[in-house]
Amino acid sequence: ADKWDMPMGYSGSNFHSVTGAEFAKCVTKGTGGELEIVTHPGGSLFKGNEIKRAVQTGQAQIGERILSAHQNENALFGIDSIPFLATSFEDSVKLWKAAKPEFDKLLDSQNLVLLYSVPWPPQGLYFKKEVNSVADMKGIKFRSYNTATGRLAELTGMLPVQIEAAEISQAFATGVAESMVSSGSTGYDRKVWESLTHFYEVDAWLPRNYVFVNKDSWGGLSDGVKNVINGCASIAEYAGYWRSVQYTEFTIGQLAKNGMTVGKAGDALKGELQEIGKKMTAEWLEKAGPTGKAIVDAFKASQ
Amino acid sequence: MEEFYLTAIFLFVLFLMLGTGVWVGLALFGVAFVGLELFTTRPAGDAMTTVIWSGTSSWTLTALPLFIWMGEILYRTRLSEDMFRGLAPWMSRLPGGLVHTNIVGCTIFAAVSGSSAATLTTVGKMSIPELRKRGYPERMIIGTLTGAATLGLMIPPSLTLIVYGVTVNESISKLFLAGVFPGLTLALLFMGYVAWWSFTKPEEVPDISEKLTFGQKLWESRFLLPVIVLISVVIGSMYLGIATATEAAAFGVIGSLILAALQSSLSLSTFLDSLIGATRTSAMIMFILAGAAALSLAMGFTGLPRALATWIDTLGLSPFALLMALMVFYIILGCFLDGISSVVLTMAIVEPMIRQAGIDIIWFGIFIVVVVEMAQITPPIGFNLFVMQGMTNHGMGYIAKTALPMFLIMVVMVFILIFFPELVTYLPENMRATPGG
Amino acid sequence: MAAIRKLLDGLYLAGGILGALSLVIILILVVLQMVARWSGEVAPGIPEYAGYFMASSAFLAFAYALNKGAHIRVGLLLQALGDKRKWLEIWCFAIGSGLAIYFSYYAIKAVYWSQKLNDISQGQDATPLWIPQLSMAVGAVLLAIAMLDHLVQLIFTGEHGIDSDALESHAE
Ligand code: NA
Ligand code: NA
């Protein structure tokens, strides 16, 4: 019997971690204990930042990470986070379908095998006041955490402030930051209603987590075990997707229940944001080259 | 039973290395190496290097060396003497005299810093020389300081509470509020112990009291002003949203440099001395933290903390018995791990246990801080003991002995928390942070 | 001999000075981060840079701290042995040298792999990670040299040559 350790970045109660734990159970059971997978959520084995590298170099056999975290090394990893390109669960799946063959290739070149991917709930905008247009956002201190969110702040006239994930609640409570783009679930988990008042469901994009295996570890498996893993992976992808859909409704309901003003953005704001989205898509295409263009074209054709 | 052998091997290697005088950081690294080589097929050296890098190259850690630097500056200026001159008239009449400055100093500085190591070095740098000068027994100076420094993690801001809050998805602001009263209670208990000591061993208490009128005392308090200003600036910067809890440390350093300059006790040589002193102390602490990161990885791979927590889960204990079991569990875990690693490695198992037993999750955050802090003042791996050893050159056994009364007081504190849970829950339930601000 | 001694002590001191410099840079970066936010300027990547200097302030100063007797150890048995402590000290420095060399090897390997895998920071700084990781490799090698240096001194002179100048050293 073999044992695989699976580092994961988010805390054990997060739905991605729950999906991962069930995937691990499925493999352990399905192989009759021939391969046992043990998940380590909450960065308890390797921190989120280190997981991909750890799996690439065989320090762990399998792991999970948010896709866009790696867009600095290759723009392709940012495909899920282009604002206002794929703005619904259905579109997110179509975009992923269009992109998957390229990711298989890219990850293969990095000594990794792609298993499955689950989207986060759609990203909305959190504020401390009512916002009806991009002009209303001017000068607001906006939490940015990567190049894309920094650029989003720039294009909307907000001030990007870099706040580490651990400091989010504190930063909002003390006014170091006043706004962020994130899913309803982050707002629920971090209980942002203690400091923020408005959540606009602009459905900017749906970030994805993805699960990958070290190629050498994968190569050492029997075909039977590989089949079980692939089977469990498709179950996990399906179950994780529906968890995400359900969790979206639940968390947004919770935001409202705890006193936040929750709703769709007005048409004026939506139109302006769409324009910004077009600009950022164009900028991304420039970085991602012909591969990126092929994916976006295929996605648009499937819409 | 595999867990039993694992524990035995870890303990044996750890005691062998520590006992024979191998540097603590390297001993932890060595135990991690043995654990990884024996119990996983993963490449030990690569994996340890990965976690050591991510554990040391961290933004949130930067507050630690900065606060240590602040302590080094204050220690080299007249500020520490002044703080004593200001506090002395008020403390000297309390039973136990100036030993109380250790506890009061730690309580105040705990509101500034998020770690107990920074609290210990900053307060210790100032108070140890002054207390020695006045003839207080070494045992009391060291013991109360080692114990009281644990307040750094209970009184907000607190690194452990931030990590706990993120792990269990609870409001960090609520956790911070929850820590205030228990922190103050613990400080009072420590002070009560000092008073008790002065009644039972009056011959040990040096006579320093000068009879001062209230007005004279107030006048003497002017010496406190600079330190009060400094601390207000650091705390204020955090609560006014000018700085994050991490950034506030920079206010501490710059503020103390300015104060030192105003008192004309800042020269190039004191500046450089404080800088190199801070570098040395923080390198010493980081050396241990690096080893601890490696050991925490080994623990994660072997699954020992989880297995033990799962075992406790299977016992089907009543809530009270469960808390007692967890207290013992975290004290034992504290033999190997620092507080934050203990929390991260076990919460996946412990959180559902707590929720299922109907224990308030905010309350449990404070419970766990007290319990992992108890582990920080017990050998063989006790962080406050290491820092204190680095500062005073006392042996770890001696320091642990002097801190034993503080350990027992913290055990009492656990029972106070269990029987008076309102101490924890009152503030977070009744002081809702105002939205909008 | 004296020249080598001078060179080695100079190396450790240089590491300590670079570590101290890193500490000053951390302070400057934290202040810049705040000033940028207050004034509405954009200064991306500062938390990451501060983290890298946090690492270099530690790693580069490890050998210096060892040389100054700042690293903590349990001295109970060593003290009990009195004059016969030489052999136990040799054991400690041998283990120390072994582990430090082991760590140096992997720290260098980590730098090599970061470069080869094109491992780039996931923050807004997008720094190729092998550059900041150099401080880890250099610091580890310095520590290994210092351990070996003291081990050799111990074997040939019976003294490890660490000047324990802790300011408040206090008899028990
Ligand atoms: Na604190
Ligand atoms: Na302990």
Coordinates of N, CA and C in Angstrom, one line a residue, chain A residues 19-146:
Chain A
T19 N -14.2 19.0 -0.7 CA -14.2 18.2 -1.9 C -12.9 17.4 -2.0
G20 N -11.8 18.0 -1.7 CA -10.5 17.3 -1.7 C -10.5 16.1 -0.8
A21 N -11.1 16.3 0.4 CA -11.1 15.2 1.4 C -11.9 14.0 0.9
E22 N -13.0 14.4 0.2 CA -13.9 13.3 -0.3 C -13.2 12.6 -1.5
F23 N -12.5 13.4 -2.3 CA -11.8 12.8 -3.4 C -10.7 11.8 -2.8
A24 N -10.1 12.2 -1.7 CA -9.0 11.3 -1.1 C -9.7 10.0 -0.6
K25 N -10.8 10.2 0.0 CA -11.5 9.0 0.6 C -11.9 8.1 -0.6
C26 N -12.4 8.7 -1.7 CA -12.9 7.9 -2.8 C -11.7 7.1 -3.4
V27 N -10.5 7.7 -3.5 CA -9.4 7.0 -4.0 C -9.0 5.9 -3.1
T28 N -8.9 6.2 -1.8 CA -8.5 5.2 -0.8 C -9.4 4.0 -0.8
K29 N -10.7 4.3 -0.8 CA -11.7 3.2 -0.9 C -11.7 2.5 -2.2
G30 N -11.6 3.2 -3.3 CA -11.7 2.7 -4.6 C -10.6 1.7 -4.9
T31 N -9.4 2.0 -4.4 CA -8.3 1.2 -4.7 C -8.1 0.1 -3.6
G32 N -9.1 0.0 -2.7 CA -9.0 -1.0 -1.7 C -7.8 -0.8 -0.8
G33 N -7.4 0.5 -0.6 CA -6.3 0.8 0.3 C -5.0 0.6 -0.4
E34 N -5.0 0.3 -1.7 CA -3.7 0.1 -2.4 C -3.0 1.5 -2.4
L35 N -3.8 2.6 -2.6 CA -3.3 3.9 -2.6 C -4.1 4.7 -1.6
E36 N -3.5 5.2 -0.5 CA -4.2 6.1 0.4 C -3.8 7.5 0.2
I37 N -4.7 8.4 0.1 CA -4.4 9.8 0.0 C -4.8 10.5 1.3
V38 N -3.9 11.3 1.9 CA -4.1 12.0 3.1 C -4.1 13.5 2.8
T39 N -5.2 14.2 3.0 CA -5.2 15.7 2.7 C -4.6 16.4 3.9
H40 N -4.0 17.5 3.6 CA -3.4 18.4 4.7 C -3.9 19.8 4.4
P41 N -5.2 20.2 4.8 CA -5.7 21.5 4.5 C -5.1 22.6 5.3
G42 N -5.5 23.8 4.9 CA -5.0 25.0 5.7 C -3.6 25.3 5.7
G43 N -2.9 24.8 4.6 CA -1.4 25.1 4.5 C -0.7 24.4 5.7
S44 N -1.2 23.3 6.2 CA -0.6 22.7 7.4 C 0.6 21.9 7.0
L45 N 0.8 21.5 5.7 CA 2.0 20.8 5.3 C 2.9 21.8 4.6
F46 N 2.5 22.2 3.4 CA 3.1 23.3 2.7 C 2.2 24.5 2.6
K47 N 2.7 25.7 2.7 CA 1.8 26.9 2.5 C 1.4 27.0 1.1
G48 N 0.2 27.6 0.8 CA -0.3 27.7 -0.5 C 0.7 28.1 -1.6
N49 N 1.6 29.1 -1.3 CA 2.6 29.5 -2.2 C 3.5 28.4 -2.7
E50 N 3.7 27.4 -1.8 CA 4.8 26.4 -2.0 C 4.3 25.1 -2.7
I51 N 2.9 25.0 -2.8 CA 2.4 23.7 -3.1 C 2.7 23.2 -4.5
K52 N 2.6 24.1 -5.5 CA 2.9 23.7 -6.8 C 4.4 23.2 -7.0
R53 N 5.3 24.0 -6.4 CA 6.7 23.7 -6.5 C 6.9 22.4 -5.8
A54 N 6.3 22.2 -4.6 CA 6.5 21.0 -3.8 C 6.1 19.8 -4.6
V55 N 5.0 19.9 -5.4 CA 4.5 18.7 -6.1 C 5.4 18.5 -7.4
Q56 N 5.8 19.6 -8.0 CA 6.7 19.5 -9.2 C 8.0 18.8 -8.8
T57 N 8.5 19.0 -7.7 CA 9.8 18.5 -7.3 C 9.6 17.2 -6.5
G58 N 8.4 16.7 -6.3 CA 8.2 15.4 -5.7 C 8.2 15.5 -4.1
Q59 N 8.2 16.7 -3.6 CA 8.2 16.8 -2.1 C 6.8 16.4 -1.6
A60 N 5.8 16.5 -2.4 CA 4.5 15.9 -2.1 C 4.0 15.3 -3.5
Q61 N 3.2 14.3 -3.4 CA 2.8 13.6 -4.7 C 1.7 14.3 -5.4
I62 N 0.8 15.0 -4.6 CA -0.4 15.6 -5.2 C -0.7 16.8 -4.4
G63 N -1.4 17.8 -5.0 CA -1.7 19.0 -4.3 C -2.7 19.9 -5.0
E64 N -3.2 20.9 -4.3 CA -4.2 21.8 -4.8 C -3.8 23.3 -4.6
R65 N -4.1 24.1 -5.7 CA -3.7 25.5 -5.6 C -4.7 26.3 -6.4
I66 N -4.8 27.6 -6.1 CA -5.7 28.4 -6.9 C -4.9 28.7 -8.2
L67 N -5.6 28.6 -9.4 CA -4.9 28.6 -10.7 C -4.2 29.9 -10.9
S68 N -4.9 31.0 -10.7 CA -4.3 32.4 -11.0 C -3.1 32.7 -10.2
A69 N -2.8 32.0 -9.1 CA -1.6 32.3 -8.3 C -0.4 32.2 -9.2
H70 N -0.4 31.4 -10.3 CA 0.8 31.2 -11.0 C 0.9 32.0 -12.3
Q71 N 0.0 33.1 -12.4 CA 0.0 33.8 -13.7 C 1.3 34.6 -13.9
N72 N 2.1 34.9 -12.8 CA 3.3 35.6 -13.1 C 4.3 34.7 -13.9
E73 N 4.2 33.4 -13.7 CA 5.2 32.6 -14.5 C 4.7 32.3 -15.9
N74 N 3.3 32.3 -16.1 CA 2.8 32.1 -17.4 C 1.4 32.7 -17.4
A75 N 1.1 33.6 -18.4 CA -0.2 34.4 -18.4 C -1.3 33.4 -18.5
L76 N -1.1 32.2 -19.1 CA -2.2 31.3 -19.2 C -2.9 30.9 -17.9
F77 N -2.1 30.9 -16.8 CA -2.7 30.6 -15.5 C -3.7 31.6 -15.1
G78 N -3.7 32.8 -15.7 CA -4.6 33.8 -15.3 C -5.9 33.8 -16.1
I79 N -6.1 32.7 -16.9 CA -7.3 32.7 -17.8 C -8.6 32.8 -17.1
D80 N -8.7 32.2 -15.8 CA -9.9 32.2 -15.1 C -10.2 33.6 -14.5
S81 N -9.2 34.4 -14.5 CA -9.4 35.7 -13.7 C -9.4 36.9 -14.6
I82 N -9.8 36.8 -15.8 CA -10.0 37.9 -16.7 C -11.3 38.5 -16.4
P83 N -11.4 39.8 -15.9 CA -12.6 40.4 -15.5 C -13.7 40.4 -16.7
F84 N -14.9 39.9 -16.3 CA -16.0 40.0 -17.2 C -15.9 39.3 -18.5
L85 N -15.0 38.2 -18.5 CA -14.9 37.3 -19.7 C -15.9 36.2 -19.5
A86 N -15.7 35.4 -18.5 CA -16.7 34.3 -18.2 C -17.3 34.6 -16.9
T87 N -18.6 35.0 -16.9 CA -19.2 35.6 -15.7 C -20.3 34.7 -15.1
S88 N -20.5 33.4 -15.5 CA -21.4 32.6 -14.9 C -20.8 31.2 -14.7
F89 N -21.5 30.4 -13.9 CA -20.9 29.0 -13.7 C -20.9 28.3 -15.0
E90 N -21.9 28.4 -15.9 CA -21.9 27.7 -17.2 C -20.7 28.2 -18.0
D91 N -20.5 29.5 -18.1 CA -19.4 30.1 -18.9 C -18.1 29.6 -18.3
S92 N -18.0 29.6 -17.0 CA -16.8 29.1 -16.4 C -16.4 27.7 -16.8
V93 N -17.4 26.9 -16.9 CA -17.1 25.5 -17.4 C -16.7 25.5 -18.8
K94 N -17.4 26.3 -19.7 CA -17.1 26.4 -21.1 C -15.6 26.9 -21.3
L95 N -15.3 27.9 -20.5 CA -13.9 28.4 -20.6 C -12.9 27.4 -20.2
W96 N -13.2 26.7 -19.2 CA -12.3 25.7 -18.7 C -12.1 24.5 -19.7
K97 N -13.3 24.2 -20.4 CA -13.2 23.1 -21.4 C -12.3 23.6 -22.5
A98 N -12.5 24.8 -22.9 CA -11.6 25.3 -24.0 C -10.2 25.4 -23.6
A99 N -9.9 25.6 -22.4 CA -8.5 25.8 -21.9 C -7.8 24.5 -21.5
K100 N -8.6 23.5 -21.2 CA -8.0 22.3 -20.6 C -6.9 21.6 -21.4
P101 N -7.1 21.4 -22.7 CA -6.1 20.8 -23.5 C -4.7 21.5 -23.3
E102 N -4.8 22.9 -23.3 CA -3.6 23.7 -23.2 C -2.9 23.5 -21.9
F103 N -3.8 23.4 -20.8 CA -3.3 23.2 -19.5 C -2.6 21.8 -19.3
D104 N -3.3 20.8 -19.9 CA -2.7 19.5 -19.9 C -1.2 19.5 -20.4
K105 N -1.1 20.3 -21.5 CA 0.2 20.4 -22.2 C 1.2 21.1 -21.3
L106 N 0.7 22.3 -20.8 CA 1.6 23.2 -20.0 C 2.1 22.5 -18.8
L107 N 1.1 21.8 -18.1 CA 1.5 21.2 -16.8 C 2.4 20.0 -17.1
D108 N 2.1 19.3 -18.2 CA 3.0 18.1 -18.5 C 4.4 18.6 -18.7
S109 N 4.6 19.8 -19.3 CA 6.0 20.3 -19.4 C 6.6 20.7 -18.1
Q110 N 5.7 20.8 -17.1 CA 6.2 21.2 -15.7 C 6.2 20.0 -14.8
N111 N 6.2 18.8 -15.4 CA 6.3 17.6 -14.6 C 5.1 17.3 -13.7
L112 N 3.9 17.8 -14.2 CA 2.7 17.7 -13.5 C 1.6 17.0 -14.4
V113 N 0.6 16.3 -13.7 CA -0.5 15.8 -14.4 C -1.8 16.5 -13.8
L114 N -2.6 17.1 -14.7 CA -3.8 17.8 -14.2 C -4.9 16.8 -13.9
L115 N -5.5 16.9 -12.7 CA -6.6 16.0 -12.3 C -8.0 16.6 -12.5
Y116 N -8.3 17.6 -11.6 CA -9.6 18.2 -11.8 C -9.5 19.7 -11.3
S117 N -10.6 20.4 -11.6 CA -10.6 21.8 -11.2 C -12.0 22.2 -10.8
V118 N -12.1 23.0 -9.7 CA -13.4 23.4 -9.2 C -13.5 24.9 -9.1
P119 N -14.5 25.6 -9.6 CA -14.6 27.0 -9.6 C -15.0 27.5 -8.2
W120 N -14.5 28.7 -7.8 CA -15.0 29.5 -6.7 C -16.3 30.2 -7.1
P121 N -17.1 30.6 -6.1 CA -18.2 31.4 -6.5 C -17.8 32.7 -7.2
P122 N -18.7 33.3 -8.0 CA -18.3 34.5 -8.7 C -17.9 35.7 -7.8
Q123 N -17.0 36.5 -8.4 CA -16.4 37.6 -7.7 C -17.3 38.8 -7.7
G124 N -17.5 39.4 -6.6 CA -18.3 40.6 -6.5 C -17.5 41.7 -5.8
L125 N -18.1 42.9 -5.8 CA -17.3 44.1 -5.2 C -17.9 44.4 -3.8
Y126 N -17.0 44.5 -2.9 CA -17.4 44.9 -1.5 C -17.0 46.4 -1.3
F127 N -17.9 47.2 -0.7 CA -17.7 48.6 -0.4 C -18.2 48.9 1.0
K128 N -17.8 50.1 1.4 CA -18.3 50.7 2.6 C -19.4 51.7 2.4
K129 N -19.8 51.9 1.1 CA -20.8 52.9 0.8 C -21.5 52.4 -0.5
E130 N -22.6 53.1 -0.8 CA -23.3 52.8 -2.0 C -22.5 53.3 -3.2
V131 N -22.4 52.4 -4.3 CA -21.6 52.8 -5.4 C -22.5 52.5 -6.7
N132 N -22.7 53.6 -7.5 CA -23.5 53.4 -8.7 C -22.7 53.6 -10.0
S133 N -21.5 54.0 -9.9 CA -20.7 54.2 -11.1 C -19.3 54.1 -10.8
V134 N -18.4 54.0 -11.8 CA -17.0 53.9 -11.6 C -16.5 55.2 -10.9
A135 N -17.2 56.3 -11.2 CA -16.8 57.6 -10.7 C -16.9 57.6 -9.1
D136 N -17.9 56.8 -8.6 CA -18.1 56.7 -7.2 C -17.0 56.0 -6.5
M137 N -16.2 55.2 -7.3 CA -15.1 54.4 -6.7 C -13.8 55.2 -6.5
K138 N -13.8 56.4 -7.1 CA -12.5 57.1 -7.1 C -12.0 57.3 -5.7
G139 N -10.7 57.0 -5.5 CA -10.0 57.2 -4.3 C -10.3 56.2 -3.2
I140 N -11.1 55.3 -3.4 CA -11.4 54.3 -2.4 C -10.2 53.3 -2.3
K141 N -9.8 53.0 -1.0 CA -8.7 52.1 -0.8 C -9.1 50.7 -1.1
F142 N -8.5 50.1 -2.1 CA -9.0 48.8 -2.6 C -8.0 47.7 -2.4
R143 N -8.4 46.6 -1.8 CA -7.4 45.6 -1.5 C -7.1 44.8 -2.8
S144 N -5.8 44.9 -3.2 CA -5.3 44.2 -4.4 C -4.4 43.1 -3.9
Y145 N -4.4 42.0 -4.6 CA -3.5 40.9 -4.1 C -2.7 40.3 -5.3
N146 N -2.9 40.8 -6.5 CA -2.1 40.3 -7.6 C -2.1 41.4 -8.7

